[in-house]
PDB file of C-alpha atoms in Angstrom:
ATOM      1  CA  UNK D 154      80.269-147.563 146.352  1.00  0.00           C
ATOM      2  CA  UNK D 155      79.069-146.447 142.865  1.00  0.00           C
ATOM      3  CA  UNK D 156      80.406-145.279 139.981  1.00  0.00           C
ATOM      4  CA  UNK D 157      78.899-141.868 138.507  1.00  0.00           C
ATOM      5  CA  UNK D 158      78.431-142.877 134.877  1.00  0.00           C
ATOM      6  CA  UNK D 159      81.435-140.216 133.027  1.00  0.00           C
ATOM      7  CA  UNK D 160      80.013-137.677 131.365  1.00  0.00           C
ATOM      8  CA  UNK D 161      80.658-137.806 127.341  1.00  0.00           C
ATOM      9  CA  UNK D 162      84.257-136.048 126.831  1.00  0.00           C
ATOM     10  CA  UNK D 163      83.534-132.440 124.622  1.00  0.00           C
ATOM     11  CA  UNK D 164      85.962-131.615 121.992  1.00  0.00           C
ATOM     12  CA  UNK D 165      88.269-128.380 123.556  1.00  0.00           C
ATOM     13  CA  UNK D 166      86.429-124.925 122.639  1.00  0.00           C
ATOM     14  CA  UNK D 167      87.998-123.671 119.832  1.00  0.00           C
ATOM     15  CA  UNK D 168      89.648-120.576 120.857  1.00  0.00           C
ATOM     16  CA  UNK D 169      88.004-117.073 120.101  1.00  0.00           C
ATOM     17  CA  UNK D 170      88.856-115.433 116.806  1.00  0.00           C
ATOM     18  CA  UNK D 171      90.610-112.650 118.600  1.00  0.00           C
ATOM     19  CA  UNK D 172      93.088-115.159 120.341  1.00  0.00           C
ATOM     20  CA  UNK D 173      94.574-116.262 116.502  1.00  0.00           C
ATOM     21  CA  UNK D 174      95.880-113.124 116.114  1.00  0.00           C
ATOM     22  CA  UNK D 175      99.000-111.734 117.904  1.00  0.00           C
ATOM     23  CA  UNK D 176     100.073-107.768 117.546  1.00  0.00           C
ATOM     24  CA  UNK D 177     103.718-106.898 117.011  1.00  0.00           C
ATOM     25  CA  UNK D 178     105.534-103.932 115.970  1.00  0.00           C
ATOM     26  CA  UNK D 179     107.723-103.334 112.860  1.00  0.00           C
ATOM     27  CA  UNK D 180     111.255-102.380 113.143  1.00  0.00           C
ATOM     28  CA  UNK D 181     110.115 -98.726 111.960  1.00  0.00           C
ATOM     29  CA  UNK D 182     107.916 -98.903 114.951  1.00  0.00           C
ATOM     30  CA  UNK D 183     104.205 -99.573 113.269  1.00  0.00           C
ATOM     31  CA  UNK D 184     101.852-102.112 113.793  1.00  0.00           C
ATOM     32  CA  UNK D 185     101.055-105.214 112.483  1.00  0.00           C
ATOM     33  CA  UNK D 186      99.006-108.218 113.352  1.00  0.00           C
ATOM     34  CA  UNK D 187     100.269-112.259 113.099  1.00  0.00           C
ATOM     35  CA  UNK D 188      97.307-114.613 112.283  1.00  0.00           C
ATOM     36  CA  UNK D 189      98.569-118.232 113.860  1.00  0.00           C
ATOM     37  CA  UNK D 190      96.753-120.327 112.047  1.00  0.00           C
ATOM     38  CA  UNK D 191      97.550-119.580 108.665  1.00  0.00           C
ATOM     39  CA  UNK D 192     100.873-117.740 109.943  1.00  0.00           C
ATOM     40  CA  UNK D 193      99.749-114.532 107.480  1.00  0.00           C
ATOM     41  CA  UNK D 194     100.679-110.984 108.789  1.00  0.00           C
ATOM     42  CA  UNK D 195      98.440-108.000 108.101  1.00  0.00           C
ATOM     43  CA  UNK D 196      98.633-104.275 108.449  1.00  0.00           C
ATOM     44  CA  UNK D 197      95.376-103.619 108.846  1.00  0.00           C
ATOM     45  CA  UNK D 198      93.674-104.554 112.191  1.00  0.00           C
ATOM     46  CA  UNK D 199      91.861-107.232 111.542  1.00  0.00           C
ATOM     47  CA  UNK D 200      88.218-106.468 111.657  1.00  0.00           C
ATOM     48  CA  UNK D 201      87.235-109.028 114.360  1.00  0.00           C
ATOM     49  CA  UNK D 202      89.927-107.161 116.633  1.00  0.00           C
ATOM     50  CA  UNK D 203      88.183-103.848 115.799  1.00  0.00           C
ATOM     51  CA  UNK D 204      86.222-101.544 118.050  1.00  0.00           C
ATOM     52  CA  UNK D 205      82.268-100.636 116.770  1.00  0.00           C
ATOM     53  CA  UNK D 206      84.129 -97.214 116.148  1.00  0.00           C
ATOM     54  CA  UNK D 207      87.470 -98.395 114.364  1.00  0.00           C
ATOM     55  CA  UNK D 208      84.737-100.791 112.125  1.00  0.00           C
ATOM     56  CA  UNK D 209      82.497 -97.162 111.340  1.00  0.00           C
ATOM     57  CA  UNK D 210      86.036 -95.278 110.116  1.00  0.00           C
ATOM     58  CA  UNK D 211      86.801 -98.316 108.130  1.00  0.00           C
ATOM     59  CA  UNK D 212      83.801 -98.473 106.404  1.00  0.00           C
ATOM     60  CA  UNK D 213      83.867 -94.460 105.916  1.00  0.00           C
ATOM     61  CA  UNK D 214      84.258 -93.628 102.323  1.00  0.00           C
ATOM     62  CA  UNK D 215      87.318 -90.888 103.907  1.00  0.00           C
ATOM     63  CA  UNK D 216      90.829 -91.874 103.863  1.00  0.00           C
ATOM     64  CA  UNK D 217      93.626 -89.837 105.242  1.00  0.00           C
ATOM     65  CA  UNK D 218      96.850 -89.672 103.316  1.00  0.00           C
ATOM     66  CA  UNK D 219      99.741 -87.810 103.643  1.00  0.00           C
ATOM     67  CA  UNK D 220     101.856 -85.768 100.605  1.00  0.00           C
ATOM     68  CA  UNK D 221     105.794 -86.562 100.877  1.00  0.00           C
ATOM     69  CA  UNK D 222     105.662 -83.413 103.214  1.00  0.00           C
ATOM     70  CA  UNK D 223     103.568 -84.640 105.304  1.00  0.00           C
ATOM     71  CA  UNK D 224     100.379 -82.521 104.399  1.00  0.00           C
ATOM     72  CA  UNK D 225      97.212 -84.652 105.255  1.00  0.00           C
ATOM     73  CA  UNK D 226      94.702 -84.929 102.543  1.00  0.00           C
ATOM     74  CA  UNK D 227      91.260 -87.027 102.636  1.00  0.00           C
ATOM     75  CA  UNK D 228      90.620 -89.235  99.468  1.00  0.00           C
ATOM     76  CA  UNK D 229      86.988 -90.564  98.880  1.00  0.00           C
ATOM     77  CA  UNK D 230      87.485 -93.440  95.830  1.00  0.00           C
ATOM     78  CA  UNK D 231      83.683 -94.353  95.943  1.00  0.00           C
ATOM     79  CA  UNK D 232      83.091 -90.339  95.040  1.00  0.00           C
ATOM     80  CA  UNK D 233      86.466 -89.826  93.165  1.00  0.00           C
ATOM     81  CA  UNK D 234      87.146 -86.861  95.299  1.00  0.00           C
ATOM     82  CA  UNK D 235      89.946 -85.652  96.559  1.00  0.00           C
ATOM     83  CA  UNK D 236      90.074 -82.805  99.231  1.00  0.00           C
ATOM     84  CA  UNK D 237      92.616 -80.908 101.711  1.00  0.00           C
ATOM     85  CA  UNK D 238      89.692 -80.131 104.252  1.00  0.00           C
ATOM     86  CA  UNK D 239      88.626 -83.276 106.872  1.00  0.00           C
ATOM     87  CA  UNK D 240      85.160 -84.072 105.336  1.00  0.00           C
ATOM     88  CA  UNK D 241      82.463 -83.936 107.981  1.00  0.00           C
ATOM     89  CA  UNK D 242      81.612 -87.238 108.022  1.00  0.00           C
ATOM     90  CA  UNK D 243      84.794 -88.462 108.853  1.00  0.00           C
ATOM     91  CA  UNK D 244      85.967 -85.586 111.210  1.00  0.00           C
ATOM     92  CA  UNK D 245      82.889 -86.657 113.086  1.00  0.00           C
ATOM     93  CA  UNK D 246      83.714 -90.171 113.309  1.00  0.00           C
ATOM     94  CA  UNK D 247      87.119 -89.276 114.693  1.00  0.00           C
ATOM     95  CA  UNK D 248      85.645 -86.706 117.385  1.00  0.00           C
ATOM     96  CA  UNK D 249      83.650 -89.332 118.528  1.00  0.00           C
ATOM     97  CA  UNK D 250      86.435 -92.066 118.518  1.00  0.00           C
ATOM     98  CA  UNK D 251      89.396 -89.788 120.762  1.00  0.00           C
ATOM     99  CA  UNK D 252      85.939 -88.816 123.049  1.00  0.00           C
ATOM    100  CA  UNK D 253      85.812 -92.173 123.379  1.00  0.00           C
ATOM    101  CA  UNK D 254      89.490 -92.646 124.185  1.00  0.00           C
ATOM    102  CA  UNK D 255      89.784 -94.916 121.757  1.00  0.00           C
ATOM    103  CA  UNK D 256      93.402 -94.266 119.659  1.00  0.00           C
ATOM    104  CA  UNK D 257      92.678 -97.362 117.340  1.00  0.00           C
ATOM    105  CA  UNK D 258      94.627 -97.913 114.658  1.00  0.00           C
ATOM    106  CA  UNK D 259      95.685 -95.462 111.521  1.00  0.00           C
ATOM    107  CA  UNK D 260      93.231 -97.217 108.929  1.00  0.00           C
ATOM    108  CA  UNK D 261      95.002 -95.995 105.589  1.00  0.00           C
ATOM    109  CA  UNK D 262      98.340 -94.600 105.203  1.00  0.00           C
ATOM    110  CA  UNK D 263      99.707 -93.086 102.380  1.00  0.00           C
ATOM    111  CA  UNK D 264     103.355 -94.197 103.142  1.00  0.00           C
ATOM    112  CA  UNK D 265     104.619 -97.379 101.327  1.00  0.00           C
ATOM    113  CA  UNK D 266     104.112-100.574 103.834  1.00  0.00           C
ATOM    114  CA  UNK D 267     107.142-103.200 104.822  1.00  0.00           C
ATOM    115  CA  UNK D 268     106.725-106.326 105.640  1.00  0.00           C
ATOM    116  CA  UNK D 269     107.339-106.922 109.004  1.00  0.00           C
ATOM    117  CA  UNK D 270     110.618-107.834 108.352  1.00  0.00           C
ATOM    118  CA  UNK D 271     111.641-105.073 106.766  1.00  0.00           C
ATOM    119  CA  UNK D 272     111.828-106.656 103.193  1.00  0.00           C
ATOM    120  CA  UNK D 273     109.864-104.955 100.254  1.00  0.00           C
ATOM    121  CA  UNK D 274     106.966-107.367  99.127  1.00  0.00           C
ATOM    122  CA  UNK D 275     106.155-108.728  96.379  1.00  0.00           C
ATOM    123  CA  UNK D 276     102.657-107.898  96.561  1.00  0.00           C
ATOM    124  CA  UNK D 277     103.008-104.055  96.069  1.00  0.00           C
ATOM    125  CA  UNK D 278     103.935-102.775  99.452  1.00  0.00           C
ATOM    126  CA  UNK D 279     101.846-105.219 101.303  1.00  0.00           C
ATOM    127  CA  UNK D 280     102.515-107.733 103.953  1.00  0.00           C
ATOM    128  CA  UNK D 281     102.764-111.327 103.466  1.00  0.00           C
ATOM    129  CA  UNK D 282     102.992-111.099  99.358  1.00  0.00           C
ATOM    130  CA  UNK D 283      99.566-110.128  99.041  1.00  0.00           C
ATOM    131  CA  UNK D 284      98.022-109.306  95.923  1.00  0.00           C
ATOM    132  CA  UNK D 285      97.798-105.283  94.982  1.00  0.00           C
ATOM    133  CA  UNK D 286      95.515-102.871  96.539  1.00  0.00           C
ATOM    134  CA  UNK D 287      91.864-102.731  95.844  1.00  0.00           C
ATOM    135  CA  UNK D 288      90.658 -99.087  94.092  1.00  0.00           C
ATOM    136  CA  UNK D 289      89.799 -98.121  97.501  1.00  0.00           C
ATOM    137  CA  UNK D 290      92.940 -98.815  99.728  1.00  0.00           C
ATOM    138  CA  UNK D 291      95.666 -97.586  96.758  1.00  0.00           C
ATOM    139  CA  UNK D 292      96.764 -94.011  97.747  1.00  0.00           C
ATOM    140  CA  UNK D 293      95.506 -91.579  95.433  1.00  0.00           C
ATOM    141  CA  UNK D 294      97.510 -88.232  94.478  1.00  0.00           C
ATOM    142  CA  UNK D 295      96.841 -85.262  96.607  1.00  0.00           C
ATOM    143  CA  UNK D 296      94.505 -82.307  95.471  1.00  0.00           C
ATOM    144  CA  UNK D 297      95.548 -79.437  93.435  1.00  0.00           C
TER     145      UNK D 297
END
């Protein structure tokens, strides 16, 4: 009886990109995503977790905030504007993301952020110490 000669052993897949990251919930019920391999914890869902639509509102110059009343306002830091009306572009995007019954994920909030702890970062309201907010993700004050 022969032997088939073995075939060459190949190294275990390395897992996809979306399997390193893990979703959880804060204690004040948001969510926030675990990255295993470097064990760093995000607000933001990571972009390789992201829908086509959740990557077009990202990438929108619009962000929604919210005033300590909880009046939304839309903030544009590329333009420097500041409005109280949903700009087009981004009211468009949104029509298009709850037609497609996708919820996704708030992509800028004008609240202060916890870790996922609960502890107050270091890194100015940002999970995992991380360093302060770019122009574009720091909450700018609402419109007069």
């Amino acid at each position: 009886q022969q032997q088939q000669p073995q075939q060459p052993q190949q190294p275990p897949a390395k897992p996809p990109a979306r399997a390193e990251w893990v979703e959880h919930k804060s204690k004040d019920g948001r969510p926030y995503w675990y990255h295993v391999p470097t064990s760093r914890s995000v607000w933001e869902k990571p972009a390789e977790l992201k829908t086509e639509l959740e990557k077009a509102l990202a990438s929108c110059g619009w962000k929604e905030f919210k005033t300590k009343e909880g009046r939304p306002y839309f903030h544009n830091a590329q333009a420097k504007k500041t409005v109280w009306q949903m700009p087009e572009e981004l009211r468009r995007l949104k029509e298009l993301q709850q037609a497609a019954g996708d919820g996704g994920t708030p992509v800028a909030a004008g609240t202060p952020a916890l870790t996922p702890d609960g502890a107050s970062p270091a890194g100015a309201g940002r999970p995992g110490g991380a360093s302060a907010a770019t122009a574009e993700e720091e909450e700018a004050p609402p419109p007069t």
